[in-house]
PDB file of C-alpha atoms in Angstrom:
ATOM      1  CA  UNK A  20      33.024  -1.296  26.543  1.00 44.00           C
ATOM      2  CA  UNK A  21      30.902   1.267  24.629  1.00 44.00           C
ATOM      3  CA  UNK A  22      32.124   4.413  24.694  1.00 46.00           C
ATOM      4  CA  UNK A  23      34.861   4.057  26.554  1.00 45.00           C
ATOM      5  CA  UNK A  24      38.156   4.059  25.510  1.00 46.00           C
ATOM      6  CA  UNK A  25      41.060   4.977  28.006  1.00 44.00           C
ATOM      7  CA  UNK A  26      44.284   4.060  28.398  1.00 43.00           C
ATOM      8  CA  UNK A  27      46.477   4.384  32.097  1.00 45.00           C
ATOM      9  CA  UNK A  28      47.831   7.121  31.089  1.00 45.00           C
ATOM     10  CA  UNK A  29      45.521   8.834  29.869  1.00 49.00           C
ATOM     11  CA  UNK A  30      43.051   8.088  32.969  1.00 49.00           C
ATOM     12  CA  UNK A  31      45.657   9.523  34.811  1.00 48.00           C
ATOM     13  CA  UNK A  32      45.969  12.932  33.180  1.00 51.00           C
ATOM     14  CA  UNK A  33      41.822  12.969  32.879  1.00 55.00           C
ATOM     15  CA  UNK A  34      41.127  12.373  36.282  1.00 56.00           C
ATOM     16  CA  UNK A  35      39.060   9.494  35.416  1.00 62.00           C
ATOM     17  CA  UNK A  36      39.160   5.504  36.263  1.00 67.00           C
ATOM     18  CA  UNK A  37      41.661   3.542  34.963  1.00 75.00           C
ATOM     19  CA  UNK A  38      40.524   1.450  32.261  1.00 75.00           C
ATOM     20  CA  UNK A  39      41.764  -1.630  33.961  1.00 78.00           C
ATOM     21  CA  UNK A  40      39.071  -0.553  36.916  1.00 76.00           C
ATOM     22  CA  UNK A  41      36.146  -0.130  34.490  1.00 72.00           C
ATOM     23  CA  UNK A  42      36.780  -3.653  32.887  1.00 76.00           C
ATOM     24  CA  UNK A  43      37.148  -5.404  36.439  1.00 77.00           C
ATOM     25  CA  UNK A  44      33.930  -3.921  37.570  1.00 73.00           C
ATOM     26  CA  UNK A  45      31.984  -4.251  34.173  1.00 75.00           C
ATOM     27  CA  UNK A  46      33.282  -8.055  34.122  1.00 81.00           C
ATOM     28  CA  UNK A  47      30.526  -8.288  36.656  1.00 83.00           C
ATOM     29  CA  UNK A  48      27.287 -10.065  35.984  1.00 83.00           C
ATOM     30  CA  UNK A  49      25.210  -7.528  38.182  1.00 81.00           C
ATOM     31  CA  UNK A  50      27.164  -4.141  36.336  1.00 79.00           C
ATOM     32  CA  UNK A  51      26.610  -5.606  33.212  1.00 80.00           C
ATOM     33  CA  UNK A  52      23.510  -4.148  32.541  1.00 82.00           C
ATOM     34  CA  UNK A  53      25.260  -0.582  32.912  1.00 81.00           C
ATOM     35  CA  UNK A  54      27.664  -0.870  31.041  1.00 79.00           C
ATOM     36  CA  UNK A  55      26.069   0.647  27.538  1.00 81.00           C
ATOM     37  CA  UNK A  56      25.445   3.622  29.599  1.00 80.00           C
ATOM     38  CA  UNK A  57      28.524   3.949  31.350  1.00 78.00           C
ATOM     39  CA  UNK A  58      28.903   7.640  29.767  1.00 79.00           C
ATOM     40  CA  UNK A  59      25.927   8.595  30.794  1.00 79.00           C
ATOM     41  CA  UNK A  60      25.999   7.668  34.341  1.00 77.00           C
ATOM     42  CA  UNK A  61      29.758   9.028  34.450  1.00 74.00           C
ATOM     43  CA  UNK A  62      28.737  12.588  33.466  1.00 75.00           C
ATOM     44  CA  UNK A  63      25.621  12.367  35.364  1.00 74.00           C
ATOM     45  CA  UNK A  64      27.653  11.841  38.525  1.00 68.00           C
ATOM     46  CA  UNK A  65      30.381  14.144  37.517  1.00 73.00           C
ATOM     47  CA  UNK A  66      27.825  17.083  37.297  1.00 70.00           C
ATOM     48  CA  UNK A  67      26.101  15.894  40.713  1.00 68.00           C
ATOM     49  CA  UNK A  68      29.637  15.945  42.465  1.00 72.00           C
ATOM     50  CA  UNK A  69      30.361  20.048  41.818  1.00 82.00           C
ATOM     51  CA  UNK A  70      26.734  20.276  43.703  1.00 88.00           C
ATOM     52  CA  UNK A  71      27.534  18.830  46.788  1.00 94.00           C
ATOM     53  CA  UNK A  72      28.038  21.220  49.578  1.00 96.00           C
ATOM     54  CA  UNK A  73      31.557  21.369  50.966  1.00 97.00           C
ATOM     55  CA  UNK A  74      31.831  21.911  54.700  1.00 98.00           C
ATOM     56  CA  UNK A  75      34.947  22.365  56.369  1.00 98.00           C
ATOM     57  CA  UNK A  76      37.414  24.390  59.522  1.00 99.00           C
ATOM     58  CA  UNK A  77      39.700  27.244  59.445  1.00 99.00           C
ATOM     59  CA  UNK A  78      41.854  26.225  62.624  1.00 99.00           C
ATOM     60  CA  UNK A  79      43.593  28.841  64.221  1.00 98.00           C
ATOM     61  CA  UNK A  80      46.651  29.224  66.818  1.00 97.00           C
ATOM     62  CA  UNK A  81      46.160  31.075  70.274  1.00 97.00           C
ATOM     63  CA  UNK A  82      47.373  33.752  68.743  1.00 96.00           C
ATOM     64  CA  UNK A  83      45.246  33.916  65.276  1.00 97.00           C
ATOM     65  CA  UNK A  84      48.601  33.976  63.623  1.00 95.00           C
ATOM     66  CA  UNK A  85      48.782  30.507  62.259  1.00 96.00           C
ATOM     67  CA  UNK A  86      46.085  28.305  60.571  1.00 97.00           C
ATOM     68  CA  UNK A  87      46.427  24.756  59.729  1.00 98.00           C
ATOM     69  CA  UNK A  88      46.326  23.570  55.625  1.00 96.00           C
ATOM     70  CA  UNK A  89      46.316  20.260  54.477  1.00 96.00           C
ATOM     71  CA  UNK A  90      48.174  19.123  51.281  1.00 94.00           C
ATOM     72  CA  UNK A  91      46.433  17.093  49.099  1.00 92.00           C
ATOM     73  CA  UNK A  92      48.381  13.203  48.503  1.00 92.00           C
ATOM     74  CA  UNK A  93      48.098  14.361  44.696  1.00 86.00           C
ATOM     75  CA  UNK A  94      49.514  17.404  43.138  1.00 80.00           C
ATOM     76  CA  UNK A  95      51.263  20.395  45.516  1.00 82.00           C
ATOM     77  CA  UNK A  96      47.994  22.575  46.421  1.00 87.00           C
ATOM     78  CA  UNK A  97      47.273  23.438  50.083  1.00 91.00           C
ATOM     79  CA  UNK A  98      44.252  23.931  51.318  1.00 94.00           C
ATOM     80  CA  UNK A  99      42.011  23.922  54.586  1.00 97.00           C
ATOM     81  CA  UNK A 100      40.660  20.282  55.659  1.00 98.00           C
ATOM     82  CA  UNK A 101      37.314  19.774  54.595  1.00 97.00           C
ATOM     83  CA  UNK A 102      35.026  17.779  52.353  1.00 96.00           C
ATOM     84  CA  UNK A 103      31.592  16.575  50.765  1.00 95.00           C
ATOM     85  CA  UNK A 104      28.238  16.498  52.642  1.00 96.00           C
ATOM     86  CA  UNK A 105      26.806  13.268  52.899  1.00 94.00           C
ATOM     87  CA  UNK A 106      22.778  13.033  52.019  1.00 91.00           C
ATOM     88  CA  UNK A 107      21.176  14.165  54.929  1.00 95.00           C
ATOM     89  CA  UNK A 108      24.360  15.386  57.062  1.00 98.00           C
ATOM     90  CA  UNK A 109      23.981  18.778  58.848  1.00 98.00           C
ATOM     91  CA  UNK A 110      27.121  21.328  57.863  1.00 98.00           C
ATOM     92  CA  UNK A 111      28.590  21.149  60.875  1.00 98.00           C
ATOM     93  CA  UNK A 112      28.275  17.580  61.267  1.00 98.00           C
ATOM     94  CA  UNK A 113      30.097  17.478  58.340  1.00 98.00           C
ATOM     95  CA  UNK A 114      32.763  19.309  58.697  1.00 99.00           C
ATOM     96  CA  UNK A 115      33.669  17.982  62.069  1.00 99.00           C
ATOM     97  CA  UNK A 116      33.772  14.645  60.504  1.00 98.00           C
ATOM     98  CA  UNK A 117      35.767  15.704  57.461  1.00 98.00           C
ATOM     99  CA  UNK A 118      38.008  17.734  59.586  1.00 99.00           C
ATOM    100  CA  UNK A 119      38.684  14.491  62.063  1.00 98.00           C
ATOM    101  CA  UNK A 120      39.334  12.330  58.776  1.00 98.00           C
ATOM    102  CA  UNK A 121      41.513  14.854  57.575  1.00 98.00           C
ATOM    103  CA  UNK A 122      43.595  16.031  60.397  1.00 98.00           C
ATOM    104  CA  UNK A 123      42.561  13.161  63.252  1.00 98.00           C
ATOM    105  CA  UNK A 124      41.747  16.529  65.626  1.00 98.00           C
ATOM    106  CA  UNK A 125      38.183  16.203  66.835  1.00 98.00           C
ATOM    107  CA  UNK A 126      36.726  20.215  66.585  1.00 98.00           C
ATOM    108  CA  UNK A 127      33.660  19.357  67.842  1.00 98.00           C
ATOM    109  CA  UNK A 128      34.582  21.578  71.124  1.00 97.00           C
ATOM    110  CA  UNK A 129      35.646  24.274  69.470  1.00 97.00           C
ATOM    111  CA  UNK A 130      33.342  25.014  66.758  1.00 98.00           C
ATOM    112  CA  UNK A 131      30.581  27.734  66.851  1.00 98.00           C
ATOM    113  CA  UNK A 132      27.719  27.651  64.417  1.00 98.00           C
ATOM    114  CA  UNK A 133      27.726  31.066  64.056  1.00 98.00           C
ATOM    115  CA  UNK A 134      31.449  31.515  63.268  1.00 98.00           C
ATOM    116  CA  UNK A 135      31.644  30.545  59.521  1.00 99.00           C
ATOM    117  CA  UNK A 136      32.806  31.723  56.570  1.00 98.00           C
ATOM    118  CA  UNK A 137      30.517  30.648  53.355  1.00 98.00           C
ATOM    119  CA  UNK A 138      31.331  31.097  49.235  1.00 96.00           C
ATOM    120  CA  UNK A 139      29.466  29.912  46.871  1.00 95.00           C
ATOM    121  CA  UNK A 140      32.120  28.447  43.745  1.00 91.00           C
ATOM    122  CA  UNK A 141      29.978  27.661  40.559  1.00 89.00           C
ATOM    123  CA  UNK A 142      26.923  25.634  41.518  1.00 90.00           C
ATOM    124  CA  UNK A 143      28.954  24.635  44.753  1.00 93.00           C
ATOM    125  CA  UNK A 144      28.534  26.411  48.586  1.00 96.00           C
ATOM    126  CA  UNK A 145      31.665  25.825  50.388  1.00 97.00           C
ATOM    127  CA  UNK A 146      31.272  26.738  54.352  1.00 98.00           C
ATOM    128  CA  UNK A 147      34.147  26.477  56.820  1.00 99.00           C
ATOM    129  CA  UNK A 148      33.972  26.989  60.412  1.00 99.00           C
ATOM    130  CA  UNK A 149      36.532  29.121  62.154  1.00 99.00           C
ATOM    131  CA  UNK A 150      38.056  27.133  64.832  1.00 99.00           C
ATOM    132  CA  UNK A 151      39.477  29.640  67.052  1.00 98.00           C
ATOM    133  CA  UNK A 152      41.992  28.839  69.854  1.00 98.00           C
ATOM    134  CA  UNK A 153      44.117  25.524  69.220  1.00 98.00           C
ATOM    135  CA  UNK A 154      47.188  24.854  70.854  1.00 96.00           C
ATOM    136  CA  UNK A 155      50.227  24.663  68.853  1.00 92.00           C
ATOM    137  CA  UNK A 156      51.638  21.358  69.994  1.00 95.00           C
ATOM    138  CA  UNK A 157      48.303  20.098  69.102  1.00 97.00           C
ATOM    139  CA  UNK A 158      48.823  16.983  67.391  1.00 97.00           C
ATOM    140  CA  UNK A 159      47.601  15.838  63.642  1.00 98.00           C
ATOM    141  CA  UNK A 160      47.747  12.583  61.878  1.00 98.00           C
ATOM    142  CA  UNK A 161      44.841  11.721  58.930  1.00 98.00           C
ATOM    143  CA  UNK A 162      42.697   8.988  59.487  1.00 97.00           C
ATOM    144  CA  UNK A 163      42.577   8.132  55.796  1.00 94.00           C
ATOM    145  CA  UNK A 164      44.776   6.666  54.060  1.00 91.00           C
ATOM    146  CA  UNK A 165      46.521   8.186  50.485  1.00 92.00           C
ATOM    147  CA  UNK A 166      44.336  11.567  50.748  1.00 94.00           C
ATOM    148  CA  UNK A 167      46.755  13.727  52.890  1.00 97.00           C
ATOM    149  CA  UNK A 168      50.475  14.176  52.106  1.00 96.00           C
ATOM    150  CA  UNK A 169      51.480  16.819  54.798  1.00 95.00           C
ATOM    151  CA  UNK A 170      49.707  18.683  57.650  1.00 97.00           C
ATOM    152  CA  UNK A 171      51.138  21.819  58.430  1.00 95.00           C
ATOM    153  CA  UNK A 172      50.621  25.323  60.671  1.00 96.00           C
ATOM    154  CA  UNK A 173      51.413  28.483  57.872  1.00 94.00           C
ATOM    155  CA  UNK A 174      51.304  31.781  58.640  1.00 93.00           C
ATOM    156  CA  UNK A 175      48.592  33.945  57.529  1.00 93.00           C
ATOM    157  CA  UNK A 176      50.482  36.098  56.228  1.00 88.00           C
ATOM    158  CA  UNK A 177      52.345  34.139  54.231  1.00 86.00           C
ATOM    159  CA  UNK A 178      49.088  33.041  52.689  1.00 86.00           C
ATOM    160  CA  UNK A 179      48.257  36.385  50.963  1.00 72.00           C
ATOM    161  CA  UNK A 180      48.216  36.379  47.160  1.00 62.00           C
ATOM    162  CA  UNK A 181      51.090  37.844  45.374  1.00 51.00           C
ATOM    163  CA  UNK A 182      49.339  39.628  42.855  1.00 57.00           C
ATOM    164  CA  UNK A 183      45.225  40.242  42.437  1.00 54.00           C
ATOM    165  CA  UNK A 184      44.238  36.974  41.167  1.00 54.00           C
ATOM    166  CA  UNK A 185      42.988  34.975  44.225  1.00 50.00           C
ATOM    167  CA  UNK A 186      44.455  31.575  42.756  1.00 51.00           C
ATOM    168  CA  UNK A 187      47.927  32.592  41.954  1.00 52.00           C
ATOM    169  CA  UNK A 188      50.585  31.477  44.058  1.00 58.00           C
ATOM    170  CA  UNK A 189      51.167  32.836  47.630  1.00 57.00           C
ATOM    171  CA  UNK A 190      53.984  35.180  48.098  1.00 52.00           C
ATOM    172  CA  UNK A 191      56.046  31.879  49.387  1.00 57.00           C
ATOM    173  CA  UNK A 192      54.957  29.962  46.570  1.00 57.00           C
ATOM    174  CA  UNK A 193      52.251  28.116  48.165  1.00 72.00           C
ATOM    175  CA  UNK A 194      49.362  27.168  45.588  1.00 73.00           C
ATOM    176  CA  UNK A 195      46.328  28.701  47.360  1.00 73.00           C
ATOM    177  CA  UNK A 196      43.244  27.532  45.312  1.00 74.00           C
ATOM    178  CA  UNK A 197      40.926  27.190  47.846  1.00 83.00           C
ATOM    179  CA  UNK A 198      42.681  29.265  50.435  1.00 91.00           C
ATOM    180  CA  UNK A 199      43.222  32.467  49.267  1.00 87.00           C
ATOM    181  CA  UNK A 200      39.168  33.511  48.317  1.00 91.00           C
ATOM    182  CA  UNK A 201      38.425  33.483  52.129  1.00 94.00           C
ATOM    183  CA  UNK A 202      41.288  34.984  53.526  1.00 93.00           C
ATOM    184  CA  UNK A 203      39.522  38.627  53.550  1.00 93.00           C
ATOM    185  CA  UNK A 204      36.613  37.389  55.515  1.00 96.00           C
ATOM    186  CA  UNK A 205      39.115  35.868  57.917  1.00 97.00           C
ATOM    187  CA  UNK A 206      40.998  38.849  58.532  1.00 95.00           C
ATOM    188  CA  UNK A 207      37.901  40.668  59.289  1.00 97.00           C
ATOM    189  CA  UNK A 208      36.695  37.853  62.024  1.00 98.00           C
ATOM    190  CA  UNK A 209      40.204  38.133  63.454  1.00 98.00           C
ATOM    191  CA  UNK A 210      39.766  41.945  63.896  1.00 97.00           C
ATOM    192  CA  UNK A 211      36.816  41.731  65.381  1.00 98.00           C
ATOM    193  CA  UNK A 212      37.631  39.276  68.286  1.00 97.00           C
ATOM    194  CA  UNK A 213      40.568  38.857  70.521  1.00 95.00           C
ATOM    195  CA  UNK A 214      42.803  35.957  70.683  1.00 96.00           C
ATOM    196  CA  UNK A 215      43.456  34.479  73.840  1.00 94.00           C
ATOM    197  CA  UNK A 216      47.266  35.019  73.735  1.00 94.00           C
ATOM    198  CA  UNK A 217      49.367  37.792  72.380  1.00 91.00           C
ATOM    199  CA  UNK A 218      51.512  37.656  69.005  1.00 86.00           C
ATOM    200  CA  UNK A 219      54.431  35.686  69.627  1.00 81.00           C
ATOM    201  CA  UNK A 220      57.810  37.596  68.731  1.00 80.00           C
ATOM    202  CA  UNK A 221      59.541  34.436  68.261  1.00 79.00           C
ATOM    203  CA  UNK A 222      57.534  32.851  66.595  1.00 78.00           C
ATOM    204  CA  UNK A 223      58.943  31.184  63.047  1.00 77.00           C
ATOM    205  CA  UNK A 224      58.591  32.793  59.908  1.00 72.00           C
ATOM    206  CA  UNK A 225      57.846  30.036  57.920  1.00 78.00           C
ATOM    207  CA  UNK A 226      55.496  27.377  58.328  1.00 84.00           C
ATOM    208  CA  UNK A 227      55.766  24.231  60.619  1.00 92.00           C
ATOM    209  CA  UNK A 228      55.334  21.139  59.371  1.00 94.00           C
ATOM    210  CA  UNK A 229      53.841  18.794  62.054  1.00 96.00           C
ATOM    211  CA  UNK A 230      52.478  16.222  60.194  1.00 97.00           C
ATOM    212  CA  UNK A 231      54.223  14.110  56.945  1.00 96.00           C
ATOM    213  CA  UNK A 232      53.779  11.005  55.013  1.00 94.00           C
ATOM    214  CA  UNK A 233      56.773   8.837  54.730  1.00 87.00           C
ATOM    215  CA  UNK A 234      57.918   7.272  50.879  1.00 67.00           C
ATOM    216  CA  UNK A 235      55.733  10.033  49.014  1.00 50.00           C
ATOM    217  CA  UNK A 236      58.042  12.503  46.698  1.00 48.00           C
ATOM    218  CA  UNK A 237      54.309  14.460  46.133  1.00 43.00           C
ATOM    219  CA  UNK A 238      55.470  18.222  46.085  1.00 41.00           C
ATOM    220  CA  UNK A 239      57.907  20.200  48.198  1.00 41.00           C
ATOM    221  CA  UNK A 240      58.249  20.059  51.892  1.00 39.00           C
ATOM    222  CA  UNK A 241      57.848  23.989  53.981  1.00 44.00           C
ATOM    223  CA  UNK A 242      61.426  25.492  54.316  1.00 37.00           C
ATOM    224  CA  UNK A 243      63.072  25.087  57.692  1.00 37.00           C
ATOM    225  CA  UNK A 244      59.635  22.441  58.806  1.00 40.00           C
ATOM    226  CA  UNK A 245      59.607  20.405  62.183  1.00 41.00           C
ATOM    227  CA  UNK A 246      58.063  17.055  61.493  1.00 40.00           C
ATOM    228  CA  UNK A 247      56.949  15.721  64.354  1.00 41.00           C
ATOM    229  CA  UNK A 248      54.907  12.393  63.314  1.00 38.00           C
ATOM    230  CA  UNK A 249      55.162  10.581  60.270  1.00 36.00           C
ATOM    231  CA  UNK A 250      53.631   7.520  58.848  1.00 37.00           C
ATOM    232  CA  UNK A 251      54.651   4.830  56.635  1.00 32.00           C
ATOM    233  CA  UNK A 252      52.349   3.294  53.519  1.00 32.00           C
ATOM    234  CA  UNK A 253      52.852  -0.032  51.461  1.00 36.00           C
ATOM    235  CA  UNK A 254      51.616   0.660  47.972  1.00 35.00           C
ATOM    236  CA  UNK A 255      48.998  -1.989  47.158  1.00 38.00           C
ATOM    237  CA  UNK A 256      49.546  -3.940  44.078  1.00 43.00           C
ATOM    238  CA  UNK A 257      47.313  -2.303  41.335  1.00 39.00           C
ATOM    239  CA  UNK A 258      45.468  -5.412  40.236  1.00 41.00           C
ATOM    240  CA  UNK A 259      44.377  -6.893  43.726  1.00 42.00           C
ATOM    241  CA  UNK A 260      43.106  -2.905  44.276  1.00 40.00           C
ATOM    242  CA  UNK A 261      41.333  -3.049  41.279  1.00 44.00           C
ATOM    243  CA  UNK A 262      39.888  -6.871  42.595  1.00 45.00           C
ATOM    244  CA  UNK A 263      39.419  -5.415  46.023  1.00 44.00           C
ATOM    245  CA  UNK A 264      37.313  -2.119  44.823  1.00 45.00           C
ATOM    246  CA  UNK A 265      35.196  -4.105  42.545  1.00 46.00           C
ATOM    247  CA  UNK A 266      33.980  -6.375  45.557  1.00 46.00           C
ATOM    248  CA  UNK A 267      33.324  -3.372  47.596  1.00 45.00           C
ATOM    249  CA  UNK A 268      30.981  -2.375  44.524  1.00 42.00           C
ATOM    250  CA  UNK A 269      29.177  -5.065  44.442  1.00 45.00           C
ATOM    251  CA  UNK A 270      28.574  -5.056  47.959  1.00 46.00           C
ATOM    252  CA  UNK A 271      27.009  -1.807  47.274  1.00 42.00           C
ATOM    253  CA  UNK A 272      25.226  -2.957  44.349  1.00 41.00           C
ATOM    254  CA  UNK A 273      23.526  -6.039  46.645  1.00 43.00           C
ATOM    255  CA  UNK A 274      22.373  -3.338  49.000  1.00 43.00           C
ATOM    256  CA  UNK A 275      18.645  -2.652  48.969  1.00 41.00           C
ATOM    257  CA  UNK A 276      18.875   1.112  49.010  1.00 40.00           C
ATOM    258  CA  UNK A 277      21.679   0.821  46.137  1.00 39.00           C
ATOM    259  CA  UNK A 278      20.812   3.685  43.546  1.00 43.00           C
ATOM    260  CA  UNK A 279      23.366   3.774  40.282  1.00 43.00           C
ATOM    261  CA  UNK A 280      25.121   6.767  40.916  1.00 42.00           C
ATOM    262  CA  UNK A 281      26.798   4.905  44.214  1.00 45.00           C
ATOM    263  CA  UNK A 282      28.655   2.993  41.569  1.00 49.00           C
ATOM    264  CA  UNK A 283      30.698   5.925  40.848  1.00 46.00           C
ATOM    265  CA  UNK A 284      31.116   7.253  44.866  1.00 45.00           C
ATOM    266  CA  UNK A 285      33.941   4.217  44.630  1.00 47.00           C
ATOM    267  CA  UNK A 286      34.858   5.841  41.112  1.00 48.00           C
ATOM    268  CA  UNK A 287      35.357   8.938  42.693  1.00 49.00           C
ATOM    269  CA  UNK A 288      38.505   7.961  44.746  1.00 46.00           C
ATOM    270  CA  UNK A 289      40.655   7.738  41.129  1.00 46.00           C
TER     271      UNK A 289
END
């Protein structure tokens, strides 16, 4: 394949598809025609995904205490559930959505318009909704499979950086990425409106883990956590993946309002 030259490993470590996925889908009569350009359209698509909006929730205890992060199935980060726009798809439509996929808790009765928090990171706007009010023994489970690793409720503040750069590690050790820039705006909603219950004083001091994949050794679990729903996953044998994501491509391909850059949406996923 021109151009391309990538082994598993090193796929991997890039971020980018494994070579075996790029010669299963390029084996195709309809790709075929792509494949000189495979570069191209790669990059293209790379530099259209840091443009998407990101939409997204900050949910919030009774007390405005807690807030619910979602680790990622890859790598250790936390961060709050959210995700890509889809053409067309109003923020908050969006972020209800990604938020349900996410989390499996529907915020579409909680969430005000108005109550956002919005950064713009490089060429990308990232808005999350402040979802105010949420029950503790609310219960969370993904609705995706091999995004989310744990689901937890973490203090807020436990969240705060321990030193001035907003992407260092929290003062429990907690990677906070895409946490930590919008934890000054929060604090100033949460000053500025009352929670519906008081501070709890026994409430723990760590966070609560309350929702964990089984069979994944991805990262470290929260100190003295309370799992209270877990799932199990069969890993899928690499080459019928690779079979079964190429099919899924070409049923994309077949589709009349198929444009090329869809070919690397299923990309995406490595």
């Amino acid at each position: 394949m021109s151009g391309i030259h990538r082994s598993s490993s090193a796929a991997l470590k890039n971020g980018l598809p494994p070579q075996e996925l790029l010669d299963d889908l390029c084996s195709c009569d309809v790709l075929k025609p792509y494949v000189a350009h495979i570069d191209d359209i790669f990059k293209d698509f790379t530099s259209y995904k840091v443009r998407v909006p990101v939409t997204g929730a900050i949910i919030l205890d009774e007390t405005y205490e807690r807030c619910v992060l979602v680790k990622g199935w890859k790598g250790s980060s936390w961060s709050f559930p959210r995700g890509k726009k889809s053409k067309d798809e109003e923020d908050h439509a969006c972020a209800i959505r990604e938020v349900l996929e996410e989390t499996g808790f529907d915020v579409s009765n909680f969430l005000n318009k108005d109550d956002h928090i919005e950064l713009i990171f490089g060429q990308q706007r990232v808005r999350l909704y402040i979802i105010a009010g949420v029950k503790d023994d609310t219960s969370f489970a993904p609705l995706t499979k091999k995004e989310i690793s744990e689901i937890a409720w973490h203090r807020l503040d436990e969240l705060q950086p321990a030193n001035d750069d907003v992407i260092s590690r929290g003062i429990t050790g907690l990677k906070l990425y895409m946490v930590a820039p919008f934890l000054a705006s929060l604090k100033s909603w949460i000053s500025a409106h009352q929670p519906p219950i008081a501070p709890k004083p026994d409430m723990p001091l760590k966070g609560i883990c309350v929702w964990k994949a089984k069979n994944t050794s991805i990262g470290n679990s929260i100190p003295n956590t309370m799992i209270m729903e877990s799932q199990s996953i069969k890993p899928e044998p690499l080459r019928t993946l690779h079979l079964a994501r190429a099919s899924e491509t070409l049923d994309l391909i077949l589709h009349p309002s198929y444009k090329q850059w869809k070919l690397l949406l299923l990309l995406e996923a490595w």
